[in-house]
Coordinates of C-alpha atoms in Angstrom, one line a residue:
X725 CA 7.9 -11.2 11.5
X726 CA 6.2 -13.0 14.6
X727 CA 4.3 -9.5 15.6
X728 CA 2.0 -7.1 13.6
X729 CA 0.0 -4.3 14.2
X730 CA -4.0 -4.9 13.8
X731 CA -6.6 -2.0 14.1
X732 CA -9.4 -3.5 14.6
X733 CA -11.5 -0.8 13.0
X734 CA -9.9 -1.2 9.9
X735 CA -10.5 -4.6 9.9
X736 CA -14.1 -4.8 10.5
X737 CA -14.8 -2.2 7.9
X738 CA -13.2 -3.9 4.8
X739 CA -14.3 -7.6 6.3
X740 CA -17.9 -6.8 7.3
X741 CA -19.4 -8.9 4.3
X742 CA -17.1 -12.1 5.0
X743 CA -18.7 -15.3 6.2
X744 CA -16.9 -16.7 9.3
X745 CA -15.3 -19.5 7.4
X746 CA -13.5 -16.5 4.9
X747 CA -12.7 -14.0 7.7
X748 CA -11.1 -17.4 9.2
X749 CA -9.4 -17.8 6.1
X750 CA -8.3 -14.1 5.6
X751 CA -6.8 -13.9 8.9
X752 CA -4.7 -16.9 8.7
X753 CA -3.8 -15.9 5.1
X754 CA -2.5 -12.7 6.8
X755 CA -0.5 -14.5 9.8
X756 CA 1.1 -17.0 6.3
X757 CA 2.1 -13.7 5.0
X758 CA 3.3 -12.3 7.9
X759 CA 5.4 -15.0 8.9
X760 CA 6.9 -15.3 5.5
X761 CA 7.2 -11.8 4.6
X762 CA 7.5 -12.5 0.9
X763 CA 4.4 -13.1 -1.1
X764 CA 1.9 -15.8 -0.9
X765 CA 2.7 -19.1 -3.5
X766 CA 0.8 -19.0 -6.9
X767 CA -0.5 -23.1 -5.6
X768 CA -3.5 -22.0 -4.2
X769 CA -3.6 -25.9 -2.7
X770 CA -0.5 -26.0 -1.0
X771 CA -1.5 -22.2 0.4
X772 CA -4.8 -23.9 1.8
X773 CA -3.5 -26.9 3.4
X774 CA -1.1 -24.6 5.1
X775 CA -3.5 -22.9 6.8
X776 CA -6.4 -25.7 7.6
X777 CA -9.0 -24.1 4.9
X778 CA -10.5 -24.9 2.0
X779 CA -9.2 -24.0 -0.9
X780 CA -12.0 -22.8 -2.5
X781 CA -12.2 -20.1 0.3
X782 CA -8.4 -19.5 0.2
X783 CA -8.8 -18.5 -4.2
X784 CA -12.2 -16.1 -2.7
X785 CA -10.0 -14.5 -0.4
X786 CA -7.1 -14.2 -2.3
X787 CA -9.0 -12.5 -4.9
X788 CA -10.6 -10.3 -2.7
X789 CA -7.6 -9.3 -0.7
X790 CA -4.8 -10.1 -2.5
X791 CA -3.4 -9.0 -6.1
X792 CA -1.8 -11.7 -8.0
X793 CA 1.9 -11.1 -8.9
X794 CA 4.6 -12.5 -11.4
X795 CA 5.9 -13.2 -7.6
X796 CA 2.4 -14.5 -6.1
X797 CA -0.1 -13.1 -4.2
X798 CA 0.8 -10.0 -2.6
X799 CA -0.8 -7.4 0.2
X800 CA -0.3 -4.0 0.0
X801 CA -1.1 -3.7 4.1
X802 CA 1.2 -6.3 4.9
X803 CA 4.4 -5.4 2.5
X804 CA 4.0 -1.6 4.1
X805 CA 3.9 -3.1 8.0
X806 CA 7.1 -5.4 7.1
X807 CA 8.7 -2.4 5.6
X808 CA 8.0 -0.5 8.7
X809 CA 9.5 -3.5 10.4
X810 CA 12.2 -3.9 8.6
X811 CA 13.1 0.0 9.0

C-alpha cells in the first residue's frame, strides 16, 4: 500500500504529548506498516534501523501505539485502512 488516508485531526489529538523525536518515530512506524501491510516484526532493532530511529523510541512507541501480537506488533487504524484498500 504506497497511499493512505491521514486526518490530520485525528492525528494531532492522540499525538499531542509526543516529543518530535517519537512523533518522527510513529510516523515512520506507520509508513513500515503501511508498506508492509502485515504486522510490524517482534526485533524491535531490526524495526528501528529500518526506519533511522532509535530503538529505544521505536519500543516507546510501539507500546503506545501498537499491541503486541503472537504475529508482532499490530495497528488497529492501519489493518482497518488496508482492509478498506484491499476491498
Amino acid at each position: 500500500m504506497h497511499y493512505f488516508p491521514f486526518n490530520i485531526s485525528d492525528y494531532r489529538s492522540s499525538t499531542a504529548h509526543l516529543t518530535n523525536e517519537e512523533d518522527l518515530a510513529y510516523r515512520r512506524l506507520i509508513e513500515m506498516y503501511y508498506d508492509l501491510e502485515t504486522p510490524l516484526p517482534v526485533e524491535t532493532q531490526w524495526v528501528a534501523r529500518r526506519i533511522r530511529v532509535a530503538e529505544k523510541l521505536v519500543s516507546i512507541i510501539l507500546d503506545d501505539f501498537f499491541t503486541l501480537t503472537d504475529h508482532g506488533w499490530v495497528h488497529a487504524r492501519c489493518d482497518a485502512e488496508i482492509a478498506r484498500y484491499h476491498s
